[in-house]
Amino acid sequence: GNSVTQMEGPVTLSEEAFLTINCTYTATGYPSLFWYVQYPGEGLQLLLKATKADDKGSNKGFEATYRKETTSFHLEKGSVQVSDSAVYFCALTGNEKLTFGTGTRLTIIP
Amino acid sequence: GAVVSQHPSRVICKSGTSVKIECRSLDFQATTMFWYRQFPKQSLMLMATSNEGSKATYEQGVEKDKFLINHASLTLSTLTVTSAHPEDSSFYICSASGDRGDNQPQHFGDGTRLSIL
């Protein structure tokens, strides 16, 4: 079945640091890949997505590239802000269902 | 963007009470709605998938009689936790998708924190 392996946190960085959160997946066929973000006490918000190999999703300074050869979808941001503190979930779709990674809690300190 | 409203945001009630949670798509028609459960500091666990006008499809291990799902219209799905007990305390999140297909993202509500005393 489908699965998503995500870098475990928590991750703590200083403001303006470079961020990478690793995500690899196992899936049959050609899934779409997503990053969702969850702020404290809230539901999930779609951060970015990619639907085919070599696609790059980007939003709010975050980027992730769909790498089929390494089955990866790592999330990156060049300069993080305190407001980026949240839990980040990597996910893929198969049969119209989302499979989530375990989530990575990110804390940015001023 | 697509907005999903979930209500109530928090419920505290006594053991044995039934609790209904509503999930509404405000600006699009939701072909499919999903219900998830999230334990503290864990990922989301899919409980069931519902399509408008048909019975919900439950994931393995989820009790159908315990978690009643109704998807009566293209903009509303409800989850009723029947005769809730403390072990049902959790964060419940709904999501909705406007189109079929794996390329379509799900849009999430803000969740409902259920606490059973």
PDB file of C-alpha atoms in Angstrom:
ATOM      1  CA  GLY A   1       0.000   0.000   0.000  1.00  0.00           C
ATOM      2  CA  ASN A   2       0.874   3.655  -0.062  1.00  0.00           C
ATOM      3  CA  SER A   3       3.053   5.153   2.636  1.00  0.00           C
ATOM      4  CA  VAL A   4       4.809   8.413   3.437  1.00  0.00           C
ATOM      5  CA  THR A   5       7.954   8.667   5.525  1.00  0.00           C
ATOM      6  CA  GLN A   6       8.641  12.074   6.907  1.00  0.00           C
ATOM      7  CA  MET A   7      11.545  13.506   8.817  1.00  0.00           C
ATOM      8  CA  GLU A   8      10.720  13.387  12.480  1.00  0.00           C
ATOM      9  CA  GLY A   9      10.859  16.489  14.548  1.00  0.00           C
ATOM     10  CA  PRO A  10      10.733  18.563  16.364  1.00  0.00           C
ATOM     11  CA  VAL A  11      12.854  20.941  14.336  1.00  0.00           C
ATOM     12  CA  THR A  12      13.981  24.206  15.888  1.00  0.00           C
ATOM     13  CA  LEU A  13      15.631  26.898  13.787  1.00  0.00           C
ATOM     14  CA  SER A  14      16.574  30.508  14.152  1.00  0.00           C
ATOM     15  CA  GLU A  15      14.783  33.115  12.092  1.00  0.00           C
ATOM     16  CA  GLU A  16      16.188  33.477   8.548  1.00  0.00           C
ATOM     17  CA  ALA A  17      17.731  29.985   8.613  1.00  0.00           C
ATOM     18  CA  PHE A  18      17.379  27.568   5.700  1.00  0.00           C
ATOM     19  CA  LEU A  19      14.777  24.863   6.119  1.00  0.00           C
ATOM     20  CA  THR A  20      14.598  21.342   4.725  1.00  0.00           C
ATOM     21  CA  ILE A  21      12.025  18.781   5.794  1.00  0.00           C
ATOM     22  CA  ASN A  22      12.581  15.432   4.131  1.00  0.00           C
ATOM     23  CA  CYS A  23       9.753  13.358   2.734  1.00  0.00           C
ATOM     24  CA  THR A  24       9.905  10.078   0.823  1.00  0.00           C
ATOM     25  CA  TYR A  25       7.045   7.941  -0.347  1.00  0.00           C
ATOM     26  CA  THR A  26       6.059   4.499  -1.521  1.00  0.00           C
ATOM     27  CA  ALA A  27       3.168   4.233  -3.914  1.00  0.00           C
ATOM     28  CA  THR A  28       1.791   2.308  -6.830  1.00  0.00           C
ATOM     29  CA  GLY A  29       1.136   4.268  -9.965  1.00  0.00           C
ATOM     30  CA  TYR A  30       1.661   8.006 -10.170  1.00  0.00           C
ATOM     31  CA  PRO A  31       0.384   9.748  -7.070  1.00  0.00           C
ATOM     32  CA  SER A  32      -0.018  13.458  -6.557  1.00  0.00           C
ATOM     33  CA  LEU A  33       2.079  14.847  -3.713  1.00  0.00           C
ATOM     34  CA  PHE A  34       1.153  17.530  -1.201  1.00  0.00           C
ATOM     35  CA  TRP A  35       2.476  19.474   1.722  1.00  0.00           C
ATOM     36  CA  TYR A  36      -0.063  20.603   4.289  1.00  0.00           C
ATOM     37  CA  VAL A  37       0.547  22.910   7.254  1.00  0.00           C
ATOM     38  CA  GLN A  38      -1.300  22.867  10.568  1.00  0.00           C
ATOM     39  CA  TYR A  39      -1.159  25.845  12.888  1.00  0.00           C
ATOM     40  CA  PRO A  40      -1.944  25.309  16.595  1.00  0.00           C
ATOM     41  CA  GLY A  41      -5.558  24.374  17.232  1.00  0.00           C
ATOM     42  CA  GLU A  42      -6.509  24.519  13.577  1.00  0.00           C
ATOM     43  CA  GLY A  43      -7.188  22.155  10.706  1.00  0.00           C
ATOM     44  CA  LEU A  44      -4.823  21.630   7.800  1.00  0.00           C
ATOM     45  CA  GLN A  45      -4.116  24.098   5.047  1.00  0.00           C
ATOM     46  CA  LEU A  46      -2.768  23.122   1.673  1.00  0.00           C
ATOM     47  CA  LEU A  47       0.700  24.618   1.319  1.00  0.00           C
ATOM     48  CA  LEU A  48       1.702  23.314  -2.101  1.00  0.00           C
ATOM     49  CA  LYS A  49       1.279  20.400  -4.442  1.00  0.00           C
ATOM     50  CA  ALA A  50       2.819  18.633  -7.424  1.00  0.00           C
ATOM     51  CA  THR A  51       0.968  16.260  -9.689  1.00  0.00           C
ATOM     52  CA  LYS A  52       3.688  14.708 -11.854  1.00  0.00           C
ATOM     53  CA  ALA A  53       7.381  13.961 -11.927  1.00  0.00           C
ATOM     54  CA  ASP A  54       9.711  16.979 -11.952  1.00  0.00           C
ATOM     55  CA  ASP A  55       6.876  19.363 -11.071  1.00  0.00           C
ATOM     56  CA  LYS A  56       7.817  21.997  -8.526  1.00  0.00           C
ATOM     57  CA  GLY A  57       5.173  23.209  -6.135  1.00  0.00           C
ATOM     58  CA  SER A  58       5.722  26.570  -4.467  1.00  0.00           C
ATOM     59  CA  ASN A  59       3.881  28.900  -2.122  1.00  0.00           C
ATOM     60  CA  LYS A  60       4.818  31.518   0.489  1.00  0.00           C
ATOM     61  CA  GLY A  61       8.513  30.960  -0.159  1.00  0.00           C
ATOM     62  CA  PHE A  62       8.258  27.192   0.312  1.00  0.00           C
ATOM     63  CA  GLU A  63       9.185  24.827  -2.513  1.00  0.00           C
ATOM     64  CA  ALA A  64       9.137  21.094  -3.131  1.00  0.00           C
ATOM     65  CA  THR A  65      10.033  19.137  -6.266  1.00  0.00           C
ATOM     66  CA  TYR A  66       8.448  15.817  -7.211  1.00  0.00           C
ATOM     67  CA  ARG A  67      11.410  13.466  -7.667  1.00  0.00           C
ATOM     68  CA  LYS A  68      10.277  10.166  -9.054  1.00  0.00           C
ATOM     69  CA  GLU A  69      13.760   8.683  -9.271  1.00  0.00           C
ATOM     70  CA  THR A  70      14.305   9.123  -5.533  1.00  0.00           C
ATOM     71  CA  THR A  71      10.585   8.947  -4.598  1.00  0.00           C
ATOM     72  CA  SER A  72      10.996  12.165  -2.644  1.00  0.00           C
ATOM     73  CA  PHE A  73       9.194  15.468  -2.129  1.00  0.00           C
ATOM     74  CA  HIS A  74      11.392  17.439   0.264  1.00  0.00           C
ATOM     75  CA  LEU A  75      10.101  20.780   1.541  1.00  0.00           C
ATOM     76  CA  GLU A  76      12.508  23.737   1.485  1.00  0.00           C
ATOM     77  CA  LYS A  77      12.476  27.405   2.370  1.00  0.00           C
ATOM     78  CA  GLY A  78      15.414  29.736   2.069  1.00  0.00           C
ATOM     79  CA  SER A  79      14.697  32.009   5.016  1.00  0.00           C
ATOM     80  CA  VAL A  80      12.182  31.008   7.665  1.00  0.00           C
ATOM     81  CA  GLN A  81      10.144  33.368   9.814  1.00  0.00           C
ATOM     82  CA  VAL A  82       8.645  33.024  13.281  1.00  0.00           C
ATOM     83  CA  SER A  83       5.219  32.840  11.638  1.00  0.00           C
ATOM     84  CA  ASP A  84       6.274  29.594   9.897  1.00  0.00           C
ATOM     85  CA  SER A  85       6.141  27.763  13.218  1.00  0.00           C
ATOM     86  CA  ALA A  86       3.622  24.961  12.715  1.00  0.00           C
ATOM     87  CA  VAL A  87       3.340  21.244  11.994  1.00  0.00           C
ATOM     88  CA  TYR A  88       4.025  20.237   8.399  1.00  0.00           C
ATOM     89  CA  PHE A  89       2.547  17.105   6.824  1.00  0.00           C
ATOM     90  CA  CYS A  90       3.692  15.460   3.623  1.00  0.00           C
ATOM     91  CA  ALA A  91       0.944  13.512   1.867  1.00  0.00           C
ATOM     92  CA  LEU A  92       0.086  11.656  -1.301  1.00  0.00           C
ATOM     93  CA  THR A  93      -3.137  10.614  -2.955  1.00  0.00           C
ATOM     94  CA  GLY A  94      -4.103   7.224  -4.225  1.00  0.00           C
ATOM     95  CA  ASN A  95      -7.638   6.094  -5.007  1.00  0.00           C
ATOM     96  CA  GLU A  96      -8.712   9.613  -4.014  1.00  0.00           C
ATOM     97  CA  LYS A  97      -7.553   9.095  -0.419  1.00  0.00           C
ATOM     98  CA  LEU A  98      -4.806  11.029   1.284  1.00  0.00           C
ATOM     99  CA  THR A  99      -2.020   9.183   3.037  1.00  0.00           C
ATOM    100  CA  PHE A 100      -0.168  11.399   5.499  1.00  0.00           C
ATOM    101  CA  GLY A 101       3.272  11.320   6.966  1.00  0.00           C
ATOM    102  CA  THR A 102       3.585  11.604  10.726  1.00  0.00           C
ATOM    103  CA  GLY A 103       4.115  15.362  10.645  1.00  0.00           C
ATOM    104  CA  THR A 104       7.104  17.511  11.553  1.00  0.00           C
ATOM    105  CA  ARG A 105       6.767  20.177  14.210  1.00  0.00           C
ATOM    106  CA  LEU A 106       8.749  23.275  13.271  1.00  0.00           C
ATOM    107  CA  THR A 107       9.593  26.003  15.753  1.00  0.00           C
ATOM    108  CA  ILE A 108      11.321  29.204  14.654  1.00  0.00           C
ATOM    109  CA  ILE A 109      12.955  31.284  17.329  1.00  0.00           C
ATOM    110  CA  PRO A 110      13.604  35.013  16.883  1.00  0.00           C
TER     111      PRO A 110
ATOM    112  CA  GLY B   1      -9.913  29.816  -2.145  1.00  0.00           C
ATOM    113  CA  ALA B   2     -12.106  26.916  -1.159  1.00  0.00           C
ATOM    114  CA  VAL B   3     -13.500  27.259   2.346  1.00  0.00           C
ATOM    115  CA  VAL B   4     -14.662  24.476   4.607  1.00  0.00           C
ATOM    116  CA  SER B   5     -16.432  25.353   7.830  1.00  0.00           C
ATOM    117  CA  GLN B   6     -16.564  22.904  10.715  1.00  0.00           C
ATOM    118  CA  HIS B   7     -18.785  23.351  13.739  1.00  0.00           C
ATOM    119  CA  PRO B   8     -18.526  23.281  16.693  1.00  0.00           C
ATOM    120  CA  SER B   9     -14.854  23.977  17.268  1.00  0.00           C
ATOM    121  CA  ARG B  10     -14.921  22.524  20.761  1.00  0.00           C
ATOM    122  CA  VAL B  11     -17.273  20.262  22.662  1.00  0.00           C
ATOM    123  CA  ILE B  12     -17.106  19.142  26.275  1.00  0.00           C
ATOM    124  CA  CYS B  13     -19.785  16.723  27.394  1.00  0.00           C
ATOM    125  CA  LYS B  14     -20.588  13.881  29.720  1.00  0.00           C
ATOM    126  CA  SER B  15     -20.020  10.224  28.973  1.00  0.00           C
ATOM    127  CA  GLY B  16     -22.979   8.662  27.168  1.00  0.00           C
ATOM    128  CA  THR B  17     -23.894  11.789  25.254  1.00  0.00           C
ATOM    129  CA  SER B  18     -24.162  11.782  21.463  1.00  0.00           C
ATOM    130  CA  VAL B  19     -22.342  14.592  19.704  1.00  0.00           C
ATOM    131  CA  LYS B  20     -22.925  15.877  16.179  1.00  0.00           C
ATOM    132  CA  ILE B  21     -20.227  17.672  14.200  1.00  0.00           C
ATOM    133  CA  GLU B  22     -21.054  19.540  11.006  1.00  0.00           C
ATOM    134  CA  CYS B  23     -18.830  20.093   8.020  1.00  0.00           C
ATOM    135  CA  ARG B  24     -19.860  22.551   5.321  1.00  0.00           C
ATOM    136  CA  SER B  25     -18.259  23.573   2.070  1.00  0.00           C
ATOM    137  CA  LEU B  26     -19.050  27.274   1.810  1.00  0.00           C
ATOM    138  CA  ASP B  27     -18.094  28.209  -1.718  1.00  0.00           C
ATOM    139  CA  PHE B  28     -17.996  24.979  -3.675  1.00  0.00           C
ATOM    140  CA  GLN B  29     -19.914  21.749  -4.041  1.00  0.00           C
ATOM    141  CA  ALA B  30     -18.184  18.908  -2.279  1.00  0.00           C
ATOM    142  CA  THR B  31     -18.405  15.703  -4.234  1.00  0.00           C
ATOM    143  CA  THR B  32     -16.587  13.861  -1.500  1.00  0.00           C
ATOM    144  CA  MET B  33     -16.083  14.579   2.168  1.00  0.00           C
ATOM    145  CA  PHE B  34     -13.639  12.902   4.492  1.00  0.00           C
ATOM    146  CA  TRP B  35     -13.549  12.531   8.260  1.00  0.00           C
ATOM    147  CA  TYR B  36     -10.280  12.203  10.142  1.00  0.00           C
ATOM    148  CA  ARG B  37      -9.283  11.706  13.711  1.00  0.00           C
ATOM    149  CA  GLN B  38      -6.067  13.103  15.127  1.00  0.00           C
ATOM    150  CA  PHE B  39      -4.514  12.122  18.440  1.00  0.00           C
ATOM    151  CA  PRO B  40      -2.139  14.531  20.206  1.00  0.00           C
ATOM    152  CA  LYS B  41       1.099  15.030  18.307  1.00  0.00           C
ATOM    153  CA  GLN B  42       0.162  12.389  15.765  1.00  0.00           C
ATOM    154  CA  SER B  43      -0.865  12.341  12.155  1.00  0.00           C
ATOM    155  CA  LEU B  44      -4.378  12.236  10.804  1.00  0.00           C
ATOM    156  CA  MET B  45      -6.160   8.914  10.634  1.00  0.00           C
ATOM    157  CA  LEU B  46      -8.821   8.603   7.961  1.00  0.00           C
ATOM    158  CA  MET B  47     -12.054   7.353   9.491  1.00  0.00           C
ATOM    159  CA  ALA B  48     -14.419   7.389   6.549  1.00  0.00           C
ATOM    160  CA  THR B  49     -15.161   8.777   3.127  1.00  0.00           C
ATOM    161  CA  SER B  50     -18.599   9.989   2.181  1.00  0.00           C
ATOM    162  CA  ASN B  51     -20.140  10.849  -1.147  1.00  0.00           C
ATOM    163  CA  GLU B  52     -23.318  12.861  -1.403  1.00  0.00           C
ATOM    164  CA  GLY B  53     -26.400  10.707  -1.362  1.00  0.00           C
ATOM    165  CA  SER B  54     -24.667   7.428  -0.665  1.00  0.00           C
ATOM    166  CA  LYS B  55     -23.485   5.521   2.372  1.00  0.00           C
ATOM    167  CA  ALA B  56     -20.117   6.349   3.829  1.00  0.00           C
ATOM    168  CA  THR B  57     -17.175   4.026   3.330  1.00  0.00           C
ATOM    169  CA  TYR B  58     -15.460   3.328   6.627  1.00  0.00           C
ATOM    170  CA  GLU B  59     -11.820   2.450   7.104  1.00  0.00           C
ATOM    171  CA  GLN B  60     -10.896  -0.797   8.721  1.00  0.00           C
ATOM    172  CA  GLY B  61     -11.292  -0.727  12.469  1.00  0.00           C
ATOM    173  CA  VAL B  62     -13.721   2.208  12.556  1.00  0.00           C
ATOM    174  CA  GLU B  63     -17.090   1.333  14.079  1.00  0.00           C
ATOM    175  CA  LYS B  64     -19.933   2.309  11.761  1.00  0.00           C
ATOM    176  CA  ASP B  65     -22.508   2.297  14.539  1.00  0.00           C
ATOM    177  CA  LYS B  66     -20.320   4.448  16.740  1.00  0.00           C
ATOM    178  CA  PHE B  67     -19.468   7.084  14.162  1.00  0.00           C
ATOM    179  CA  LEU B  68     -22.520   7.863  12.057  1.00  0.00           C
ATOM    180  CA  ILE B  69     -21.874   9.854   8.917  1.00  0.00           C
ATOM    181  CA  ASN B  70     -24.488  11.570   6.821  1.00  0.00           C
ATOM    182  CA  HIS B  71     -23.720  13.404   3.589  1.00  0.00           C
ATOM    183  CA  ALA B  72     -27.153  14.765   2.795  1.00  0.00           C
ATOM    184  CA  SER B  73     -26.176  17.456   0.321  1.00  0.00           C
ATOM    185  CA  LEU B  74     -23.249  18.620  -1.758  1.00  0.00           C
ATOM    186  CA  THR B  75     -22.339  21.165   0.897  1.00  0.00           C
ATOM    187  CA  LEU B  76     -22.965  19.379   4.184  1.00  0.00           C
ATOM    188  CA  SER B  77     -21.723  16.259   5.928  1.00  0.00           C
ATOM    189  CA  THR B  78     -22.232  15.394   9.568  1.00  0.00           C
ATOM    190  CA  LEU B  79     -20.419  13.064  11.930  1.00  0.00           C
ATOM    191  CA  THR B  80     -22.312  11.880  14.993  1.00  0.00           C
ATOM    192  CA  VAL B  81     -20.358  10.230  17.772  1.00  0.00           C
ATOM    193  CA  THR B  82     -22.977   8.102  19.480  1.00  0.00           C
ATOM    194  CA  SER B  83     -22.888   7.377  23.206  1.00  0.00           C
ATOM    195  CA  ALA B  84     -19.476   8.962  23.496  1.00  0.00           C
ATOM    196  CA  HIS B  85     -16.979   7.738  26.083  1.00  0.00           C
ATOM    197  CA  PRO B  86     -13.686   9.221  27.300  1.00  0.00           C
ATOM    198  CA  GLU B  87     -11.707   7.151  24.795  1.00  0.00           C
ATOM    199  CA  ASP B  88     -13.550   8.981  22.009  1.00  0.00           C
ATOM    200  CA  SER B  89     -11.952  12.237  23.102  1.00  0.00           C
ATOM    201  CA  SER B  90      -9.893  13.476  20.197  1.00  0.00           C
ATOM    202  CA  PHE B  91      -9.509  16.135  17.515  1.00  0.00           C
ATOM    203  CA  TYR B  92     -11.839  15.428  14.596  1.00  0.00           C
ATOM    204  CA  ILE B  93     -11.183  17.075  11.244  1.00  0.00           C
ATOM    205  CA  CYS B  94     -13.258  17.032   8.095  1.00  0.00           C
ATOM    206  CA  SER B  95     -12.172  17.783   4.568  1.00  0.00           C
ATOM    207  CA  ALA B  96     -13.934  18.218   1.275  1.00  0.00           C
ATOM    208  CA  SER B  97     -13.012  17.788  -2.335  1.00  0.00           C
ATOM    209  CA  GLY B  98     -14.866  19.411  -5.178  1.00  0.00           C
ATOM    210  CA  ASP B  99     -13.799  17.072  -7.906  1.00  0.00           C
ATOM    211  CA  ARG B 100     -12.946  13.424  -8.251  1.00  0.00           C
ATOM    212  CA  GLY B 101      -9.422  12.366  -8.988  1.00  0.00           C
ATOM    213  CA  ASP B 102      -6.098  12.217  -7.194  1.00  0.00           C
ATOM    214  CA  ASN B 103      -4.956  15.608  -8.498  1.00  0.00           C
ATOM    215  CA  GLN B 104      -7.619  17.430  -6.547  1.00  0.00           C
ATOM    216  CA  PRO B 105      -6.575  18.705  -3.130  1.00  0.00           C
ATOM    217  CA  GLN B 106      -8.718  18.277  -0.100  1.00  0.00           C
ATOM    218  CA  HIS B 107      -9.771  21.406   1.757  1.00  0.00           C
ATOM    219  CA  PHE B 108      -9.855  21.052   5.514  1.00  0.00           C
ATOM    220  CA  GLY B 109     -12.040  22.446   8.239  1.00  0.00           C
ATOM    221  CA  ASP B 110     -10.502  23.850  11.403  1.00  0.00           C
ATOM    222  CA  GLY B 111     -11.326  20.750  13.408  1.00  0.00           C
ATOM    223  CA  THR B 112     -13.440  19.943  16.438  1.00  0.00           C
ATOM    224  CA  ARG B 113     -11.869  19.162  19.763  1.00  0.00           C
ATOM    225  CA  LEU B 114     -14.084  16.663  21.546  1.00  0.00           C
ATOM    226  CA  SER B 115     -13.603  16.082  25.258  1.00  0.00           C
ATOM    227  CA  ILE B 116     -15.709  13.458  27.011  1.00  0.00           C
ATOM    228  CA  LEU B 117     -15.756  13.636  30.789  1.00  0.00           C
TER     229      LEU B 117
END
